[in-house]
């Protein structure tokens, strides 16, 4: 039986998590992107970014034996205080990824559940997710539902922020 663990990512895990993010983009690319930075540069940037943003972006990792095979990020957004709740926050589930050979085994669902449990422990009001069409049923199985009140405006940039 496989030894599967889902846990909070440690600083020593971040290069492996960056590699998963690189794999995800490469897996979904229809053609080579001339704007992609070199892999080593991306990993260095990603690790630095993750450390710098650790207070607002929490990473959960899916580990088989000693190998990281999946990730999920919970972005925490502090909200404007209200008279009934002075400290408010919501979350956004981001970058959920499981390597292709481990998909359709329930591991992605376990990763979603662990991330939602972390959101609950943080006292977040809600968690949103922007999903690919393929993953919508998985999110629905774990409590996500369409909202008539949550809207978004597409404000794409052609260059990196800022």
PDB file of N, CA and C in Angstrom, residues 46-152:
ATOM      1  N   UNK A  46       9.922  31.287  -8.226  1.00  0.00           N
ATOM      2  CA  UNK A  46       8.782  30.691  -7.545  1.00  0.00           C
ATOM      3  C   UNK A  46       9.077  30.484  -6.061  1.00  0.00           C
ATOM      4  N   UNK A  47      10.233  29.922  -5.757  1.00  0.00           N
ATOM      5  CA  UNK A  47      10.608  29.669  -4.366  1.00  0.00           C
ATOM      6  C   UNK A  47      10.678  30.983  -3.593  1.00  0.00           C
ATOM      7  N   UNK A  48      11.303  31.994  -4.193  1.00  0.00           N
ATOM      8  CA  UNK A  48      11.386  33.306  -3.531  1.00  0.00           C
ATOM      9  C   UNK A  48       9.994  33.891  -3.334  1.00  0.00           C
ATOM     10  N   UNK A  49       9.137  33.787  -4.353  1.00  0.00           N
ATOM     11  CA  UNK A  49       7.769  34.296  -4.261  1.00  0.00           C
ATOM     12  C   UNK A  49       7.001  33.582  -3.142  1.00  0.00           C
ATOM     13  N   UNK A  50       7.100  32.261  -3.087  1.00  0.00           N
ATOM     14  CA  UNK A  50       6.368  31.488  -2.083  1.00  0.00           C
ATOM     15  C   UNK A  50       6.812  31.875  -0.673  1.00  0.00           C
ATOM     16  N   UNK A  51       8.083  32.076  -0.476  1.00  0.00           N
ATOM     17  CA  UNK A  51       8.576  32.476   0.849  1.00  0.00           C
ATOM     18  C   UNK A  51       8.098  33.883   1.199  1.00  0.00           C
ATOM     19  N   UNK A  52       8.146  34.778   0.220  1.00  0.00           N
ATOM     20  CA  UNK A  52       7.727  36.164   0.440  1.00  0.00           C
ATOM     21  C   UNK A  52       6.233  36.282   0.716  1.00  0.00           C
ATOM     22  N   UNK A  53       5.434  35.379   0.156  1.00  0.00           N
ATOM     23  CA  UNK A  53       3.974  35.438   0.265  1.00  0.00           C
ATOM     24  C   UNK A  53       3.398  34.369   1.192  1.00  0.00           C
ATOM     25  N   UNK A  54       4.225  33.822   2.060  1.00  0.00           N
ATOM     26  CA  UNK A  54       3.787  32.731   2.936  1.00  0.00           C
ATOM     27  C   UNK A  54       2.635  33.129   3.862  1.00  0.00           C
ATOM     28  N   UNK A  55       2.531  34.406   4.200  1.00  0.00           N
ATOM     29  CA  UNK A  55       1.450  34.806   5.101  1.00  0.00           C
ATOM     30  C   UNK A  55       0.095  34.870   4.399  1.00  0.00           C
ATOM     31  N   UNK A  56       0.082  35.020   3.096  1.00  0.00           N
ATOM     32  CA  UNK A  56      -1.193  35.107   2.371  1.00  0.00           C
ATOM     33  C   UNK A  56      -1.474  33.894   1.491  1.00  0.00           C
ATOM     34  N   UNK A  57      -0.464  33.087   1.190  1.00  0.00           N
ATOM     35  CA  UNK A  57      -0.634  31.924   0.319  1.00  0.00           C
ATOM     36  C   UNK A  57      -0.059  30.687   1.009  1.00  0.00           C
ATOM     37  N   UNK A  58      -0.960  29.790   1.377  1.00  0.00           N
ATOM     38  CA  UNK A  58      -0.548  28.569   2.061  1.00  0.00           C
ATOM     39  C   UNK A  58      -0.606  27.410   1.083  1.00  0.00           C
ATOM     40  N   UNK A  59       0.447  26.634   1.049  1.00  0.00           N
ATOM     41  CA  UNK A  59       0.525  25.511   0.120  1.00  0.00           C
ATOM     42  C   UNK A  59       0.382  24.199   0.864  1.00  0.00           C
ATOM     43  N   UNK A  60      -0.499  23.353   0.358  1.00  0.00           N
ATOM     44  CA  UNK A  60      -0.630  21.983   0.837  1.00  0.00           C
ATOM     45  C   UNK A  60       0.007  21.086  -0.211  1.00  0.00           C
ATOM     46  N   UNK A  61       0.722  20.058   0.231  1.00  0.00           N
ATOM     47  CA  UNK A  61       1.334  19.129  -0.711  1.00  0.00           C
ATOM     48  C   UNK A  61       0.804  17.726  -0.485  1.00  0.00           C
ATOM     49  N   UNK A  62       0.731  17.003  -1.569  1.00  0.00           N
ATOM     50  CA  UNK A  62       0.340  15.604  -1.593  1.00  0.00           C
ATOM     51  C   UNK A  62       1.625  14.816  -1.807  1.00  0.00           C
ATOM     52  N   UNK A  63       1.969  13.976  -0.841  1.00  0.00           N
ATOM     53  CA  UNK A  63       3.251  13.279  -0.869  1.00  0.00           C
ATOM     54  C   UNK A  63       3.012  11.773  -0.907  1.00  0.00           C
ATOM     55  N   UNK A  64       3.649  11.122  -1.885  1.00  0.00           N
ATOM     56  CA  UNK A  64       3.634   9.651  -1.958  1.00  0.00           C
ATOM     57  C   UNK A  64       5.030   9.186  -1.578  1.00  0.00           C
ATOM     58  N   UNK A  65       5.110   8.441  -0.496  1.00  0.00           N
ATOM     59  CA  UNK A  65       6.399   8.044   0.079  1.00  0.00           C
ATOM     60  C   UNK A  65       7.188   9.314   0.393  1.00  0.00           C
ATOM     61  N   UNK A  66       8.173   9.669  -0.415  1.00  0.00           N
ATOM     62  CA  UNK A  66       8.924  10.909  -0.162  1.00  0.00           C
ATOM     63  C   UNK A  66       8.831  11.883  -1.324  1.00  0.00           C
ATOM     64  N   UNK A  67       7.969  11.578  -2.306  1.00  0.00           N
ATOM     65  CA  UNK A  67       7.873  12.393  -3.514  1.00  0.00           C
ATOM     66  C   UNK A  67       6.601  13.228  -3.515  1.00  0.00           C
ATOM     67  N   UNK A  68       6.751  14.520  -3.768  1.00  0.00           N
ATOM     68  CA  UNK A  68       5.594  15.410  -3.869  1.00  0.00           C
ATOM     69  C   UNK A  68       4.944  15.191  -5.230  1.00  0.00           C
ATOM     70  N   UNK A  69       3.671  14.770  -5.205  1.00  0.00           N
ATOM     71  CA  UNK A  69       2.966  14.459  -6.452  1.00  0.00           C
ATOM     72  C   UNK A  69       1.754  15.352  -6.674  1.00  0.00           C
ATOM     73  N   UNK A  70       1.509  16.283  -5.765  1.00  0.00           N
ATOM     74  CA  UNK A  70       0.381  17.182  -5.930  1.00  0.00           C
ATOM     75  C   UNK A  70       0.512  18.390  -5.027  1.00  0.00           C
ATOM     76  N   UNK A  71      -0.257  19.430  -5.370  1.00  0.00           N
ATOM     77  CA  UNK A  71      -0.235  20.668  -4.589  1.00  0.00           C
ATOM     78  C   UNK A  71      -1.590  21.352  -4.678  1.00  0.00           C
ATOM     79  N   UNK A  72      -1.844  22.186  -3.691  1.00  0.00           N
ATOM     80  CA  UNK A  72      -3.005  23.074  -3.700  1.00  0.00           C
ATOM     81  C   UNK A  72      -2.613  24.297  -2.891  1.00  0.00           C
ATOM     82  N   UNK A  73      -3.009  25.456  -3.360  1.00  0.00           N
ATOM     83  CA  UNK A  73      -2.694  26.718  -2.689  1.00  0.00           C
ATOM     84  C   UNK A  73      -3.979  27.347  -2.180  1.00  0.00           C
ATOM     85  N   UNK A  74      -3.923  27.844  -0.963  1.00  0.00           N
ATOM     86  CA  UNK A  74      -5.033  28.591  -0.390  1.00  0.00           C
ATOM     87  C   UNK A  74      -4.579  30.028  -0.227  1.00  0.00           C
ATOM     88  N   UNK A  75      -5.127  30.912  -1.054  1.00  0.00           N
ATOM     89  CA  UNK A  75      -4.826  32.337  -0.950  1.00  0.00           C
ATOM     90  C   UNK A  75      -5.831  32.952   0.013  1.00  0.00           C
ATOM     91  N   UNK A  76      -5.326  33.641   1.023  1.00  0.00           N
ATOM     92  CA  UNK A  76      -6.179  34.245   2.044  1.00  0.00           C
ATOM     93  C   UNK A  76      -6.255  35.742   1.795  1.00  0.00           C
ATOM     94  N   UNK A  77      -7.475  36.232   1.698  1.00  0.00           N
ATOM     95  CA  UNK A  77      -7.720  37.652   1.452  1.00  0.00           C
ATOM     96  C   UNK A  77      -8.446  38.243   2.654  1.00  0.00           C
ATOM     97  N   UNK A  78      -7.797  39.209   3.296  1.00  0.00           N
ATOM     98  CA  UNK A  78      -8.441  39.887   4.408  1.00  0.00           C
ATOM     99  C   UNK A  78      -9.530  40.796   3.861  1.00  0.00           C
ATOM    100  N   UNK A  79     -10.670  40.798   4.549  1.00  0.00           N
ATOM    101  CA  UNK A  79     -11.828  41.548   4.095  1.00  0.00           C
ATOM    102  C   UNK A  79     -12.056  42.764   4.972  1.00  0.00           C
ATOM    103  N   UNK A  80     -12.823  43.685   4.466  1.00  0.00           N
ATOM    104  CA  UNK A  80     -13.167  44.899   5.194  1.00  0.00           C
ATOM    105  C   UNK A  80     -13.946  44.516   6.457  1.00  0.00           C
ATOM    106  N   UNK A  81     -13.609  45.098   7.618  1.00  0.00           N
ATOM    107  CA  UNK A  81     -14.338  44.770   8.851  1.00  0.00           C
ATOM    108  C   UNK A  81     -15.823  45.130   8.743  1.00  0.00           C
ATOM    109  N   UNK A  82     -16.618  44.402   9.485  1.00  0.00           N
ATOM    110  CA  UNK A  82     -18.052  44.669   9.592  1.00  0.00           C
ATOM    111  C   UNK A  82     -18.380  44.775  11.082  1.00  0.00           C
ATOM    112  N   UNK A  83     -19.470  45.465  11.431  1.00  0.00           N
ATOM    113  CA  UNK A  83     -19.812  45.591  12.854  1.00  0.00           C
ATOM    114  C   UNK A  83     -19.977  44.245  13.564  1.00  0.00           C
ATOM    115  N   UNK A  84     -20.407  43.216  12.857  1.00  0.00           N
ATOM    116  CA  UNK A  84     -20.600  41.900  13.464  1.00  0.00           C
ATOM    117  C   UNK A  84     -19.355  41.019  13.394  1.00  0.00           C
ATOM    118  N   UNK A  85     -18.341  41.451  12.655  1.00  0.00           N
ATOM    119  CA  UNK A  85     -17.109  40.667  12.517  1.00  0.00           C
ATOM    120  C   UNK A  85     -15.965  41.612  12.183  1.00  0.00           C
ATOM    121  N   UNK A  86     -15.168  41.930  13.179  1.00  0.00           N
ATOM    122  CA  UNK A  86     -14.088  42.894  12.965  1.00  0.00           C
ATOM    123  C   UNK A  86     -12.936  42.313  12.153  1.00  0.00           C
ATOM    124  N   UNK A  87     -12.715  41.023  12.300  1.00  0.00           N
ATOM    125  CA  UNK A  87     -11.651  40.356  11.545  1.00  0.00           C
ATOM    126  C   UNK A  87     -12.285  39.348  10.607  1.00  0.00           C
ATOM    127  N   UNK A  88     -12.203  39.637   9.319  1.00  0.00           N
ATOM    128  CA  UNK A  88     -12.840  38.800   8.310  1.00  0.00           C
ATOM    129  C   UNK A  88     -11.817  38.422   7.255  1.00  0.00           C
ATOM    130  N   UNK A  89     -12.007  37.230   6.675  1.00  0.00           N
ATOM    131  CA  UNK A  89     -11.149  36.803   5.570  1.00  0.00           C
ATOM    132  C   UNK A  89     -11.890  35.749   4.763  1.00  0.00           C
ATOM    133  N   UNK A  90     -11.548  35.676   3.511  1.00  0.00           N
ATOM    134  CA  UNK A  90     -12.047  34.621   2.639  1.00  0.00           C
ATOM    135  C   UNK A  90     -10.844  33.998   1.947  1.00  0.00           C
ATOM    136  N   UNK A  91     -11.079  32.907   1.260  1.00  0.00           N
ATOM    137  CA  UNK A  91      -9.977  32.215   0.603  1.00  0.00           C
ATOM    138  C   UNK A  91     -10.287  31.921  -0.846  1.00  0.00           C
ATOM    139  N   UNK A  92      -9.233  31.672  -1.574  1.00  0.00           N
ATOM    140  CA  UNK A  92      -9.352  31.262  -2.967  1.00  0.00           C
ATOM    141  C   UNK A  92      -8.455  30.046  -3.151  1.00  0.00           C
ATOM    142  N   UNK A  93      -9.031  28.951  -3.589  1.00  0.00           N
ATOM    143  CA  UNK A  93      -8.278  27.736  -3.842  1.00  0.00           C
ATOM    144  C   UNK A  93      -7.614  27.876  -5.214  1.00  0.00           C
ATOM    145  N   UNK A  94      -6.297  27.754  -5.242  1.00  0.00           N
ATOM    146  CA  UNK A  94      -5.551  28.007  -6.468  1.00  0.00           C
ATOM    147  C   UNK A  94      -4.578  26.868  -6.757  1.00  0.00           C
ATOM    148  N   UNK A  95      -4.291  26.701  -8.024  1.00  0.00           N
ATOM    149  CA  UNK A  95      -3.211  25.811  -8.479  1.00  0.00           C
ATOM    150  C   UNK A  95      -3.301  24.406  -7.901  1.00  0.00           C
ATOM    151  N   UNK A  96      -4.482  23.827  -7.936  1.00  0.00           N
ATOM    152  CA  UNK A  96      -4.615  22.436  -7.511  1.00  0.00           C
ATOM    153  C   UNK A  96      -4.117  21.570  -8.663  1.00  0.00           C
ATOM    154  N   UNK A  97      -3.139  20.745  -8.368  1.00  0.00           N
ATOM    155  CA  UNK A  97      -2.521  19.929  -9.418  1.00  0.00           C
ATOM    156  C   UNK A  97      -2.072  18.603  -8.831  1.00  0.00           C
ATOM    157  N   UNK A  98      -2.373  17.531  -9.545  1.00  0.00           N
ATOM    158  CA  UNK A  98      -1.897  16.193  -9.223  1.00  0.00           C
ATOM    159  C   UNK A  98      -1.268  15.640 -10.489  1.00  0.00           C
ATOM    160  N   UNK A  99      -0.114  15.000 -10.367  1.00  0.00           N
ATOM    161  CA  UNK A  99       0.561  14.477 -11.552  1.00  0.00           C
ATOM    162  C   UNK A  99      -0.385  13.536 -12.304  1.00  0.00           C
ATOM    163  N   UNK A 100      -0.280  13.512 -13.637  1.00  0.00           N
ATOM    164  CA  UNK A 100      -1.246  12.737 -14.437  1.00  0.00           C
ATOM    165  C   UNK A 100      -1.391  11.276 -14.024  1.00  0.00           C
ATOM    166  N   UNK A 101      -0.290  10.614 -13.698  1.00  0.00           N
ATOM    167  CA  UNK A 101      -0.374   9.184 -13.372  1.00  0.00           C
ATOM    168  C   UNK A 101      -1.049   8.899 -12.028  1.00  0.00           C
ATOM    169  N   UNK A 102      -1.326   9.939 -11.229  1.00  0.00           N
ATOM    170  CA  UNK A 102      -2.009   9.744  -9.944  1.00  0.00           C
ATOM    171  C   UNK A 102      -3.434  10.299  -9.957  1.00  0.00           C
ATOM    172  N   UNK A 103      -3.899  10.739 -11.116  1.00  0.00           N
ATOM    173  CA  UNK A 103      -5.251  11.299 -11.203  1.00  0.00           C
ATOM    174  C   UNK A 103      -6.308  10.211 -11.222  1.00  0.00           C
ATOM    175  N   UNK A 104      -7.536  10.620 -10.952  1.00  0.00           N
ATOM    176  CA  UNK A 104      -8.703   9.732 -10.971  1.00  0.00           C
ATOM    177  C   UNK A 104      -8.585   8.584  -9.964  1.00  0.00           C
ATOM    178  N   UNK A 105      -7.914   8.873  -8.850  1.00  0.00           N
ATOM    179  CA  UNK A 105      -7.750   7.890  -7.771  1.00  0.00           C
ATOM    180  C   UNK A 105      -8.311   8.401  -6.451  1.00  0.00           C
ATOM    181  N   UNK A 106      -8.868   9.623  -6.471  1.00  0.00           N
ATOM    182  CA  UNK A 106      -9.390  10.224  -5.248  1.00  0.00           C
ATOM    183  C   UNK A 106      -8.385  11.093  -4.509  1.00  0.00           C
ATOM    184  N   UNK A 107      -7.143  11.107  -4.965  1.00  0.00           N
ATOM    185  CA  UNK A 107      -6.126  11.895  -4.265  1.00  0.00           C
ATOM    186  C   UNK A 107      -6.365  13.395  -4.404  1.00  0.00           C
ATOM    187  N   UNK A 108      -6.824  13.828  -5.574  1.00  0.00           N
ATOM    188  CA  UNK A 108      -7.140  15.245  -5.753  1.00  0.00           C
ATOM    189  C   UNK A 108      -8.247  15.685  -4.809  1.00  0.00           C
ATOM    190  N   UNK A 109      -9.239  14.845  -4.636  1.00  0.00           N
ATOM    191  CA  UNK A 109     -10.324  15.137  -3.699  1.00  0.00           C
ATOM    192  C   UNK A 109      -9.819  15.234  -2.264  1.00  0.00           C
ATOM    193  N   UNK A 110      -8.909  14.355  -1.913  1.00  0.00           N
ATOM    194  CA  UNK A 110      -8.321  14.415  -0.560  1.00  0.00           C
ATOM    195  C   UNK A 110      -7.545  15.719  -0.379  1.00  0.00           C
ATOM    196  N   UNK A 111      -6.878  16.162  -1.423  1.00  0.00           N
ATOM    197  CA  UNK A 111      -6.120  17.417  -1.373  1.00  0.00           C
ATOM    198  C   UNK A 111      -7.075  18.607  -1.215  1.00  0.00           C
ATOM    199  N   UNK A 112      -8.185  18.586  -1.949  1.00  0.00           N
ATOM    200  CA  UNK A 112      -9.199  19.639  -1.819  1.00  0.00           C
ATOM    201  C   UNK A 112      -9.751  19.649  -0.390  1.00  0.00           C
ATOM    202  N   UNK A 113     -10.095  18.475   0.135  1.00  0.00           N
ATOM    203  CA  UNK A 113     -10.643  18.390   1.497  1.00  0.00           C
ATOM    204  C   UNK A 113      -9.661  18.907   2.539  1.00  0.00           C
ATOM    205  N   UNK A 114      -8.394  18.571   2.393  1.00  0.00           N
ATOM    206  CA  UNK A 114      -7.387  19.035   3.356  1.00  0.00           C
ATOM    207  C   UNK A 114      -7.247  20.555   3.296  1.00  0.00           C
ATOM    208  N   UNK A 115      -7.339  21.113   2.103  1.00  0.00           N
ATOM    209  CA  UNK A 115      -7.233  22.566   1.960  1.00  0.00           C
ATOM    210  C   UNK A 115      -8.463  23.251   2.544  1.00  0.00           C
ATOM    211  N   UNK A 116      -9.636  22.679   2.330  1.00  0.00           N
ATOM    212  CA  UNK A 116     -10.849  23.242   2.936  1.00  0.00           C
ATOM    213  C   UNK A 116     -10.807  23.129   4.461  1.00  0.00           C
ATOM    214  N   UNK A 117     -10.229  22.064   4.978  1.00  0.00           N
ATOM    215  CA  UNK A 117     -10.086  21.933   6.431  1.00  0.00           C
ATOM    216  C   UNK A 117      -9.163  23.024   6.969  1.00  0.00           C
ATOM    217  N   UNK A 118      -8.106  23.332   6.243  1.00  0.00           N
ATOM    218  CA  UNK A 118      -7.211  24.424   6.659  1.00  0.00           C
ATOM    219  C   UNK A 118      -7.956  25.754   6.640  1.00  0.00           C
ATOM    220  N   UNK A 119      -8.795  25.965   5.622  1.00  0.00           N
ATOM    221  CA  UNK A 119      -9.592  27.193   5.536  1.00  0.00           C
ATOM    222  C   UNK A 119     -10.543  27.292   6.729  1.00  0.00           C
ATOM    223  N   UNK A 120     -11.130  26.178   7.101  1.00  0.00           N
ATOM    224  CA  UNK A 120     -12.032  26.149   8.260  1.00  0.00           C
ATOM    225  C   UNK A 120     -11.270  26.502   9.537  1.00  0.00           C
ATOM    226  N   UNK A 121     -10.087  25.920   9.708  1.00  0.00           N
ATOM    227  CA  UNK A 121      -9.271  26.214  10.893  1.00  0.00           C
ATOM    228  C   UNK A 121      -8.887  27.694  10.958  1.00  0.00           C
ATOM    229  N   UNK A 122      -8.707  28.321   9.803  1.00  0.00           N
ATOM    230  CA  UNK A 122      -8.376  29.743   9.762  1.00  0.00           C
ATOM    231  C   UNK A 122      -9.603  30.630   9.984  1.00  0.00           C
ATOM    232  N   UNK A 123     -10.793  30.035   9.973  1.00  0.00           N
ATOM    233  CA  UNK A 123     -12.014  30.800  10.183  1.00  0.00           C
ATOM    234  C   UNK A 123     -12.444  31.602   8.962  1.00  0.00           C
ATOM    235  N   UNK A 124     -12.082  31.137   7.768  1.00  0.00           N
ATOM    236  CA  UNK A 124     -12.453  31.875   6.559  1.00  0.00           C
ATOM    237  C   UNK A 124     -13.956  31.792   6.325  1.00  0.00           C
ATOM    238  N   UNK A 125     -14.526  32.885   5.783  1.00  0.00           N
ATOM    239  CA  UNK A 125     -15.965  32.931   5.524  1.00  0.00           C
ATOM    240  C   UNK A 125     -16.371  32.016   4.375  1.00  0.00           C
ATOM    241  N   UNK A 126     -15.547  31.963   3.357  1.00  0.00           N
ATOM    242  CA  UNK A 126     -15.837  31.137   2.185  1.00  0.00           C
ATOM    243  C   UNK A 126     -14.548  30.898   1.434  1.00  0.00           C
ATOM    244  N   UNK A 127     -14.597  29.921   0.542  1.00  0.00           N
ATOM    245  CA  UNK A 127     -13.480  29.640  -0.354  1.00  0.00           C
ATOM    246  C   UNK A 127     -14.044  29.554  -1.761  1.00  0.00           C
ATOM    247  N   UNK A 128     -13.415  30.261  -2.667  1.00  0.00           N
ATOM    248  CA  UNK A 128     -13.802  30.226  -4.080  1.00  0.00           C
ATOM    249  C   UNK A 128     -12.754  29.440  -4.859  1.00  0.00           C
ATOM    250  N   UNK A 129     -13.105  29.073  -6.070  1.00  0.00           N
ATOM    251  CA  UNK A 129     -12.146  28.413  -6.956  1.00  0.00           C
ATOM    252  C   UNK A 129     -12.511  28.766  -8.395  1.00  0.00           C
ATOM    253  N   UNK A 130     -11.506  28.992  -9.203  1.00  0.00           N
ATOM    254  CA  UNK A 130     -11.675  29.178 -10.640  1.00  0.00           C
ATOM    255  C   UNK A 130     -11.191  27.887 -11.268  1.00  0.00           C
ATOM    256  N   UNK A 131     -12.103  27.119 -11.826  1.00  0.00           N
ATOM    257  CA  UNK A 131     -11.810  25.756 -12.232  1.00  0.00           C
ATOM    258  C   UNK A 131     -11.737  25.570 -13.740  1.00  0.00           C
ATOM    259  N   UNK A 132     -10.980  24.568 -14.133  1.00  0.00           N
ATOM    260  CA  UNK A 132     -11.044  24.104 -15.516  1.00  0.00           C
ATOM    261  C   UNK A 132     -12.344  23.310 -15.656  1.00  0.00           C
ATOM    262  N   UNK A 133     -12.877  23.195 -16.863  1.00  0.00           N
ATOM    263  CA  UNK A 133     -14.115  22.419 -17.032  1.00  0.00           C
ATOM    264  C   UNK A 133     -13.980  20.971 -16.530  1.00  0.00           C
ATOM    265  N   UNK A 134     -12.819  20.368 -16.734  1.00  0.00           N
ATOM    266  CA  UNK A 134     -12.605  18.979 -16.329  1.00  0.00           C
ATOM    267  C   UNK A 134     -12.746  18.792 -14.816  1.00  0.00           C
ATOM    268  N   UNK A 135     -12.344  19.792 -14.035  1.00  0.00           N
ATOM    269  CA  UNK A 135     -12.311  19.645 -12.581  1.00  0.00           C
ATOM    270  C   UNK A 135     -13.591  20.078 -11.871  1.00  0.00           C
ATOM    271  N   UNK A 136     -14.525  20.697 -12.577  1.00  0.00           N
ATOM    272  CA  UNK A 136     -15.749  21.179 -11.927  1.00  0.00           C
ATOM    273  C   UNK A 136     -16.459  20.064 -11.150  1.00  0.00           C
ATOM    274  N   UNK A 137     -16.641  18.864 -11.702  1.00  0.00           N
ATOM    275  CA  UNK A 137     -17.317  17.819 -10.920  1.00  0.00           C
ATOM    276  C   UNK A 137     -16.574  17.470  -9.619  1.00  0.00           C
ATOM    277  N   UNK A 138     -15.260  17.495  -9.644  1.00  0.00           N
ATOM    278  CA  UNK A 138     -14.490  17.196  -8.426  1.00  0.00           C
ATOM    279  C   UNK A 138     -14.754  18.251  -7.359  1.00  0.00           C
ATOM    280  N   UNK A 139     -14.746  19.510  -7.757  1.00  0.00           N
ATOM    281  CA  UNK A 139     -15.020  20.565  -6.781  1.00  0.00           C
ATOM    282  C   UNK A 139     -16.454  20.472  -6.269  1.00  0.00           C
ATOM    283  N   UNK A 140     -17.389  20.168  -7.152  1.00  0.00           N
ATOM    284  CA  UNK A 140     -18.792  20.039  -6.736  1.00  0.00           C
ATOM    285  C   UNK A 140     -18.956  18.909  -5.725  1.00  0.00           C
ATOM    286  N   UNK A 141     -18.226  17.808  -5.900  1.00  0.00           N
ATOM    287  CA  UNK A 141     -18.302  16.692  -4.946  1.00  0.00           C
ATOM    288  C   UNK A 141     -17.803  17.092  -3.563  1.00  0.00           C
ATOM    289  N   UNK A 142     -17.024  18.164  -3.498  1.00  0.00           N
ATOM    290  CA  UNK A 142     -16.446  18.575  -2.225  1.00  0.00           C
ATOM    291  C   UNK A 142     -17.047  19.878  -1.704  1.00  0.00           C
ATOM    292  N   UNK A 143     -18.279  20.179  -2.162  1.00  0.00           N
ATOM    293  CA  UNK A 143     -19.032  21.268  -1.562  1.00  0.00           C
ATOM    294  C   UNK A 143     -19.044  22.584  -2.311  1.00  0.00           C
ATOM    295  N   UNK A 144     -18.298  22.700  -3.392  1.00  0.00           N
ATOM    296  CA  UNK A 144     -18.341  23.943  -4.162  1.00  0.00           C
ATOM    297  C   UNK A 144     -19.614  23.948  -5.003  1.00  0.00           C
ATOM    298  N   UNK A 145     -20.216  25.126  -5.097  1.00  0.00           N
ATOM    299  CA  UNK A 145     -21.438  25.261  -5.890  1.00  0.00           C
ATOM    300  C   UNK A 145     -21.437  26.617  -6.575  1.00  0.00           C
ATOM    301  N   UNK A 146     -22.154  26.713  -7.686  1.00  0.00           N
ATOM    302  CA  UNK A 146     -22.243  28.012  -8.367  1.00  0.00           C
ATOM    303  C   UNK A 146     -22.909  29.047  -7.467  1.00  0.00           C
ATOM    304  N   UNK A 147     -22.545  30.294  -7.673  1.00  0.00           N
ATOM    305  CA  UNK A 147     -23.124  31.376  -6.900  1.00  0.00           C
ATOM    306  C   UNK A 147     -23.733  32.403  -7.840  1.00  0.00           C
ATOM    307  N   UNK A 148     -24.901  32.885  -7.489  1.00  0.00           N
ATOM    308  CA  UNK A 148     -25.516  33.931  -8.300  1.00  0.00           C
ATOM    309  C   UNK A 148     -24.978  35.301  -7.916  1.00  0.00           C
ATOM    310  N   UNK A 149     -24.216  35.374  -6.808  1.00  0.00           N
ATOM    311  CA  UNK A 149     -23.715  36.664  -6.330  1.00  0.00           C
ATOM    312  C   UNK A 149     -22.233  36.890  -6.605  1.00  0.00           C
ATOM    313  N   UNK A 150     -21.506  35.854  -6.915  1.00  0.00           N
ATOM    314  CA  UNK A 150     -20.073  36.004  -7.149  1.00  0.00           C
ATOM    315  C   UNK A 150     -19.834  36.256  -8.637  1.00  0.00           C
ATOM    316  N   UNK A 151     -19.376  37.440  -8.948  1.00  0.00           N
ATOM    317  CA  UNK A 151     -19.133  37.842 -10.329  1.00  0.00           C
ATOM    318  C   UNK A 151     -17.653  38.132 -10.496  1.00  0.00           C
ATOM    319  N   UNK A 152     -17.192  38.136 -11.713  1.00  0.00           N
ATOM    320  CA  UNK A 152     -15.808  38.544 -11.946  1.00  0.00           C
ATOM    321  C   UNK A 152     -15.722  39.309 -13.249  1.00  0.00           C
TER     322      UNK A 152
END
